[in-house]
Coordinates of C-alpha atoms and ligand atoms in Angstrom, one line a residue:
M23 CA -22.7 -50.3 -14.9
E24 CA -20.1 -52.0 -12.2
K25 CA -22.4 -54.6 -9.8
V26 CA -20.0 -53.5 -6.5
V27 CA -18.7 -50.0 -5.7
I28 CA -16.6 -50.0 -2.7
I29 CA -16.2 -46.5 -0.8
G30 CA -13.5 -45.8 1.9
S31 CA -10.0 -48.1 2.2
G32 CA -9.3 -49.0 6.1
P33 CA -10.0 -52.5 7.0
A34 CA -13.4 -52.5 6.0
G35 CA -13.4 -51.1 2.7
L36 CA -10.5 -53.5 1.5
T37 CA -11.5 -56.7 2.6
A38 CA -14.7 -55.9 1.1
A39 CA -13.3 -55.3 -2.1
I40 CA -10.9 -59.3 -1.7
Y41 CA -14.6 -60.7 -1.0
S42 CA -16.1 -58.9 -3.9
A43 CA -13.0 -59.2 -6.3
R44 CA -12.9 -63.3 -5.0
A45 CA -16.5 -63.5 -6.3
M46 CA -15.4 -62.2 -9.5
H47 CA -17.3 -58.9 -9.0
A48 CA -14.7 -56.8 -10.2
P49 CA -15.5 -54.3 -7.4
V50 CA -13.8 -50.7 -7.9
L51 CA -13.2 -49.3 -5.0
I52 CA -13.3 -45.3 -4.1
T53 CA -9.9 -44.6 -1.4
G54 CA -10.6 -41.3 -0.2
T55 CA -8.7 -38.8 1.2
V56 CA -6.6 -40.9 3.3
P57 CA -6.1 -43.6 2.0
G58 CA -5.7 -46.9 3.9
G59 CA -7.6 -45.0 6.2
Q60 CA -6.8 -44.2 9.9
L61 CA -4.4 -47.3 10.5
T62 CA -2.0 -45.3 8.5
Q63 CA -2.0 -42.7 11.1
T64 CA -0.8 -44.7 13.8
S65 CA 3.1 -46.8 13.9
D66 CA 3.2 -50.1 15.3
I67 CA -0.4 -52.2 15.3
E68 CA 0.7 -54.9 17.8
N69 CA -2.8 -56.3 17.7
Y70 CA -4.5 -57.3 13.8
P71 CA -4.4 -61.1 14.5
G72 CA -1.4 -63.0 12.4
F73 CA 1.2 -61.4 13.0
E74 CA 3.4 -62.6 15.9
N75 CA 6.4 -58.6 15.5
P76 CA 4.3 -55.0 14.9
M77 CA 3.4 -54.1 12.1
N78 CA 3.4 -50.4 10.6
G79 CA -0.2 -49.3 9.7
F80 CA 1.0 -48.1 6.0
D81 CA 2.5 -51.1 5.4
L82 CA -0.2 -53.4 6.9
M83 CA -2.6 -51.2 4.3
T84 CA -0.6 -51.4 1.3
T85 CA -0.8 -55.1 1.6
F86 CA -4.5 -54.8 2.5
R87 CA -4.6 -53.0 -1.2
K88 CA -2.2 -55.1 -3.3
Q89 CA -4.3 -58.7 -2.2
A90 CA -7.6 -56.9 -3.3
E91 CA -5.5 -55.7 -6.4
R92 CA -4.0 -59.5 -6.9
F93 CA -7.7 -60.4 -7.2
G94 CA -8.9 -57.7 -9.6
A95 CA -10.0 -55.1 -7.4
K96 CA -10.1 -51.8 -9.6
V97 CA -8.5 -48.9 -6.6
I98 CA -9.5 -45.8 -7.7
D99 CA -7.2 -42.4 -5.7
D100 CA -10.3 -40.9 -5.4
T101 CA -13.1 -38.8 -3.0
V102 CA -16.5 -38.9 -3.9
K103 CA -18.0 -35.9 -4.0
S104 CA -21.6 -37.1 -4.0
V105 CA -23.5 -39.9 -4.5
E106 CA -27.2 -40.5 -5.5
L107 CA -29.0 -43.6 -4.1
K108 CA -31.7 -45.6 -5.5
N109 CA -33.7 -48.5 -3.8
G110 CA -32.5 -51.5 -5.1
G111 CA -30.2 -49.4 -7.5
P112 CA -28.6 -48.4 -9.9
H113 CA -26.7 -45.6 -7.5
K114 CA -24.2 -43.7 -8.8
V115 CA -21.1 -42.5 -7.4
I116 CA -19.4 -38.8 -8.4
L117 CA -15.8 -38.4 -7.8
A118 CA -14.1 -35.3 -7.2
G119 CA -11.8 -35.8 -10.0
G120 CA -15.2 -35.6 -12.2
E121 CA -15.7 -39.5 -13.2
T122 CA -18.8 -41.0 -12.3
F123 CA -19.4 -44.8 -11.2
E124 CA -23.1 -46.5 -11.7
C125 CA -23.3 -49.7 -9.4
T126 CA -26.2 -52.2 -8.7
A127 CA -24.6 -52.8 -5.2
L128 CA -22.8 -49.9 -3.2
I129 CA -20.9 -51.1 0.3
V130 CA -20.3 -47.6 2.2
A131 CA -17.1 -48.2 4.2
T132 CA -15.8 -44.2 5.0
G133 CA -14.9 -44.4 8.3
A134 CA -15.2 -42.4 11.0
I135 CA -12.2 -40.0 12.3
P136 CA -11.4 -38.7 15.9
R137 CA -12.5 -35.3 17.2
W138 CA -9.0 -32.9 18.0
L139 CA -8.6 -30.3 19.8
G140 CA -7.3 -28.6 16.7
L141 CA -4.4 -27.7 18.1
E142 CA -0.7 -27.3 15.8
A143 CA 1.1 -29.6 18.2
E144 CA -2.0 -32.6 18.3
K145 CA -1.0 -32.9 14.0
R146 CA 3.0 -32.7 15.0
L147 CA 3.7 -34.9 17.6
I148 CA 0.8 -37.8 16.3
G149 CA 3.0 -41.4 17.1
K150 CA 4.7 -38.8 18.9
G151 CA 3.0 -39.1 22.2
V152 CA -0.4 -37.6 20.8
S153 CA -2.6 -40.6 20.2
A154 CA -6.9 -41.0 19.7
C155 CA -6.5 -45.1 20.4
A156 CA -5.8 -46.6 23.9
T157 CA -6.3 -50.1 22.3
C158 CA -4.0 -49.6 19.8
D159 CA -0.7 -47.1 21.7
A160 CA -0.7 -48.0 25.4
A161 CA 1.4 -50.3 25.8
F162 CA 3.7 -48.1 24.7
F163 CA 3.3 -46.0 27.4
R164 CA 4.5 -48.6 30.5
N165 CA 5.5 -46.9 33.3
L166 CA 5.2 -43.1 32.4
D167 CA 2.7 -40.6 33.2
V168 CA 0.1 -40.2 30.6
A169 CA -2.6 -37.8 29.9
V170 CA -6.9 -38.5 28.6
I171 CA -8.9 -35.4 27.5
G172 CA -12.5 -35.9 27.4
G173 CA -14.8 -36.5 29.7
G174 CA -17.7 -39.3 28.1
D175 CA -17.7 -43.4 28.3
T176 CA -14.5 -43.3 25.6
A177 CA -12.2 -41.2 27.7
M178 CA -13.4 -43.8 30.9
E179 CA -12.9 -46.8 28.9
E180 CA -9.4 -45.4 27.7
A181 CA -8.4 -44.1 31.0
I182 CA -8.8 -47.6 32.9
F183 CA -7.4 -49.2 30.0
L184 CA -4.3 -46.7 30.1
A185 CA -3.5 -47.6 33.7
K186 CA -2.7 -50.8 32.9
F187 CA -0.1 -50.0 31.6
A188 CA 1.1 -46.3 32.7
S189 CA 2.2 -45.3 36.1
S190 CA -0.7 -42.3 36.1
V191 CA -3.5 -41.6 34.1
T192 CA -5.2 -38.1 34.4
V193 CA -7.9 -37.3 33.0
I194 CA -8.7 -33.5 32.2
H195 CA -12.1 -32.9 31.4
R196 CA -13.2 -28.9 30.9
R197 CA -16.4 -29.4 33.2
D198 CA -17.0 -30.8 36.7
K199 CA -18.8 -32.9 35.7
L200 CA -19.0 -36.4 33.3
R201 CA -20.5 -37.2 30.7
A202 CA -19.8 -41.1 31.0
S203 CA -22.3 -43.4 32.0
K204 CA -22.1 -43.9 36.0
I205 CA -20.9 -47.2 36.3
M206 CA -17.8 -46.4 33.3
A207 CA -17.4 -43.0 36.2
D208 CA -17.5 -45.5 39.2
R209 CA -14.8 -47.4 37.4
A210 CA -12.6 -44.7 36.4
M211 CA -13.1 -43.0 39.8
N212 CA -12.5 -45.9 41.7
N213 CA -9.0 -46.8 39.5
K214 CA -6.0 -45.8 42.2
K215 CA -3.6 -45.0 39.3
I216 CA -6.5 -42.4 37.3
K217 CA -6.9 -39.4 38.7
F218 CA -9.0 -36.0 37.6
L219 CA -8.5 -32.6 37.1
W220 CA -12.1 -31.0 36.7
D221 CA -12.6 -27.0 34.6
T222 CA -9.8 -27.8 33.0
V223 CA -8.4 -27.2 29.5
V224 CA -5.6 -28.3 27.3
T225 CA -4.5 -25.1 25.5
D226 CA -0.7 -26.7 23.9
I227 CA 1.2 -29.7 23.9
L228 CA 4.7 -29.4 25.2
G229 CA 7.8 -30.6 23.5
E230 CA 9.3 -30.6 19.9
K231 CA 10.2 -34.1 18.8
Q232 CA 7.8 -36.3 21.7
V233 CA 5.2 -35.1 23.9
E234 CA 6.8 -34.4 27.7
G235 CA 4.0 -32.4 29.0
L236 CA 0.9 -29.8 28.9
K237 CA -0.2 -26.5 29.2
L238 CA -3.4 -25.8 31.2
K239 CA -6.2 -22.7 32.1
N240 CA -8.7 -23.8 34.8
A241 CA -11.8 -23.1 32.5
R242 CA -13.7 -21.4 36.0
T243 CA -10.8 -19.0 37.2
G244 CA -8.7 -18.4 34.1
Q245 CA -5.4 -19.7 36.0
D246 CA -2.5 -21.4 33.6
S247 CA -0.7 -24.2 34.8
E248 CA 1.3 -27.0 33.2
M249 CA 1.8 -31.0 33.8
K250 CA 4.7 -33.1 32.5
C251 CA 3.4 -36.4 31.2
A252 CA 4.6 -38.4 27.9
G253 CA 1.4 -39.1 26.2
Y254 CA -1.8 -37.3 25.2
F255 CA -5.3 -39.3 24.7
A256 CA -7.5 -37.3 22.8
A257 CA -10.9 -39.0 23.9
L258 CA -13.0 -36.3 22.6
G259 CA -15.3 -38.3 20.5
H260 CA -15.4 -39.6 17.1
L261 CA -17.1 -38.3 14.2
P262 CA -18.2 -40.6 11.4
V263 CA -17.5 -39.3 7.6
T264 CA -21.0 -39.6 6.2
D265 CA -21.5 -36.0 5.2
I266 CA -22.4 -37.1 1.6
L267 CA -25.3 -39.5 3.4
K268 CA -27.3 -36.7 4.9
G269 CA -30.5 -37.1 3.7
K270 CA -30.3 -40.1 1.5
L271 CA -29.5 -43.0 4.0
E272 CA -31.1 -43.3 7.5
L273 CA -28.2 -42.3 9.9
D274 CA -28.2 -42.2 13.9
E275 CA -28.4 -39.3 16.0
L276 CA -24.7 -38.9 15.5
G277 CA -24.4 -39.3 11.8
Y278 CA -23.1 -43.2 12.1
I279 CA -25.4 -45.0 9.2
K280 CA -27.8 -47.1 10.7
I281 CA -27.5 -50.9 9.9
K282 CA -30.6 -53.5 9.7
G283 CA -30.5 -56.0 13.1
G284 CA -27.2 -57.8 12.6
S285 CA -26.4 -57.8 8.7
T286 CA -24.9 -54.8 7.3
Y287 CA -28.0 -53.6 5.1
T288 CA -28.8 -49.6 5.5
S289 CA -32.2 -48.4 5.0
V290 CA -31.7 -48.6 0.7
E291 CA -32.0 -51.8 -0.9
G292 CA -28.7 -52.5 -2.3
V293 CA -26.4 -50.3 -0.4
F294 CA -24.4 -51.4 2.6
A295 CA -22.3 -50.2 5.4
A296 CA -18.8 -51.9 7.3
G297 CA -16.8 -50.2 9.4
D298 CA -16.7 -47.5 11.9
C299 CA -18.9 -44.8 9.5
A300 CA -21.7 -47.8 10.6
D301 CA -20.2 -49.1 14.0
H302 CA -19.1 -46.4 17.1
T303 CA -19.0 -49.6 19.8
Y304 CA -15.7 -51.5 18.7
R305 CA -13.8 -49.3 16.4
Q306 CA -11.0 -52.0 16.0
A307 CA -9.4 -52.5 12.1
V308 CA -10.1 -56.5 13.1
T309 CA -13.7 -56.0 13.6
A310 CA -14.0 -53.2 10.3
A311 CA -12.5 -55.7 8.4
G312 CA -14.7 -58.6 9.2
M313 CA -17.5 -56.2 9.0
G314 CA -16.1 -55.2 5.3
C315 CA -16.0 -59.1 5.5
R316 CA -20.2 -59.2 6.0
A317 CA -21.1 -56.0 3.5
S318 CA -19.5 -57.8 1.1
I319 CA -20.9 -60.9 1.5
D320 CA -24.5 -59.3 1.9
A321 CA -23.9 -57.4 -1.3
E322 CA -23.5 -60.7 -3.1
R323 CA -26.2 -62.9 -1.9
W324 CA -28.4 -59.6 -2.7
L325 CA -27.2 -59.5 -6.3
E326 CA -27.9 -63.0 -6.4
S327 CA -31.1 -62.8 -5.7
L328 CA -31.7 -60.6 -8.1
E329 CA -30.2 -62.3 -10.9
S330 CA -32.8 -65.0 -9.8
K331 CA -35.6 -63.2 -10.1
N332 CA -34.9 -61.8 -13.6
Ligands
LIG408 P1 -18.8 -37.9 23.9 O1 -19.1 -37.6 23.1 O2 -19.8 -39.2 24.9 O3 -17.8 -37.6 24.7 C1 -16.7 -36.4 24.0 C2 -16.3 -36.1 25.3 O4 -15.3 -34.6 24.7 C3 -17.0 -35.4 26.1 O5 -16.9 -35.3 27.8 C4 -17.0 -33.6 25.5 O6 -17.1 -32.6 26.8 C5 -15.4 -33.7 25.4 N1 -15.2 -32.4 24.5 C6 -15.6 -32.6 23.0 N2 -15.4 -31.2 22.6 C7 -14.5 -31.1 23.7 C8 -13.4 -29.9 23.6 N3 -13.6 -28.7 21.6 N4 -12.7 -29.5 24.2 C9 -12.9 -29.8 25.8 N5 -13.5 -31.3 25.7 C10 -14.2 -31.7 24.7 O7 -17.7 -39.2 23.4 P2 -17.7 -40.4 23.4 O8 -16.3 -40.8 22.5 O9 -17.7 -40.6 24.8 O10 -18.8 -41.5 23.6 C11 -19.4 -41.7 22.7 C12 -20.7 -42.1 22.3 O11 -20.4 -44.4 22.8 C13 -21.7 -41.9 23.7 O12 -22.6 -42.1 23.4 C14 -21.0 -43.1 24.4 O13 -21.7 -43.5 25.5 C15 -20.7 -44.4 23.5 N6 -19.5 -45.2 24.1 C16 -19.9 -46.1 25.3 C17 -19.3 -47.2 25.4 C18 -19.4 -48.2 26.4 O14 -20.7 -48.6 27.0 N7 -18.8 -49.3 27.0 C19 -17.4 -46.4 25.5 C20 -17.3 -45.9 25.0 C21 -18.5 -45.3 23.9 P3 -18.6 -32.2 27.2 O15 -19.0 -33.2 28.4 O16 -18.5 -30.8 28.1 O17 -19.4 -32.3 25.9

């Protein structure tokens, strides 16, 4: 029986592993399908504190992992097939590779994935003009024309942030009415650098090695057109990676794990959540890492409370 098992190897999971390992809980961490999480898909990270120069996402997460392993965390490159949760534990974590772990405390840090349109070019040109995170990548588009796809609050937020750097931002929305809140929509509409293309869908991204433009279709008239731009920002919402938890843990209407108050406690005693799977507001590496630290401390104090009861 393990004291602590952690699911997920982004900043939240690996920070939880560093803290749990230093607390002598010898945590077992299951990496998931993308070891290192979303950050490994980003090229340069300039806003993670502690690094004067840009840090490659993959290198940063490799450092997180080595740091956790140095303190005794056992990192397993596998995905979780299913979990069996019990109030107060023990919980079972069943891996795709066949191994099963039983643990008293479980920290879920499974992250979220951006929603994409599903175009082949989105995959091919990611990091080469295609992004789903303006906060991460806007500074690379100084004095360039960029497009933001979507009509929700994220799209408005991304467009407003991008407008600080880019020479123009075109928000491309499939309808003629925004989903975004009025305050965010007003802010974007009052920004002189931001323009809107209504009733328009992106059918392809142009460019072989770098984004050069977009192929568009008017959803009402069916008319095709093209526009030039150097950046394509998908702001189509995020999908929390919580499928294995459905029906086992309380999730909100968007599928994010519900946490209690300002803690990382979930609806099942002994199960804690950290990072993007439980936070759709901030979604930053540093906030996820901070939440991973909090989950580990919450788990540690909860384990101590169990020991003092026995
Ligand atoms: P939303 O789900 O609210 O918006 C996603 C947008 O993407 C919608 O406009 C939707 O179009 C569009 N979209 C989705 N799929 C497609 C597709 N296949 N093709 C074309 N367009 C598509 O996600 P957000 O990330 O914007 O927001 C998520 C939550 O987070 C919301 O509750 C939001 O209020 C909140 N949030 C709050 C912020 C703040 O208050 N500062 C900032 C960011 C998010 P359509 O409208 O037609 O469905």
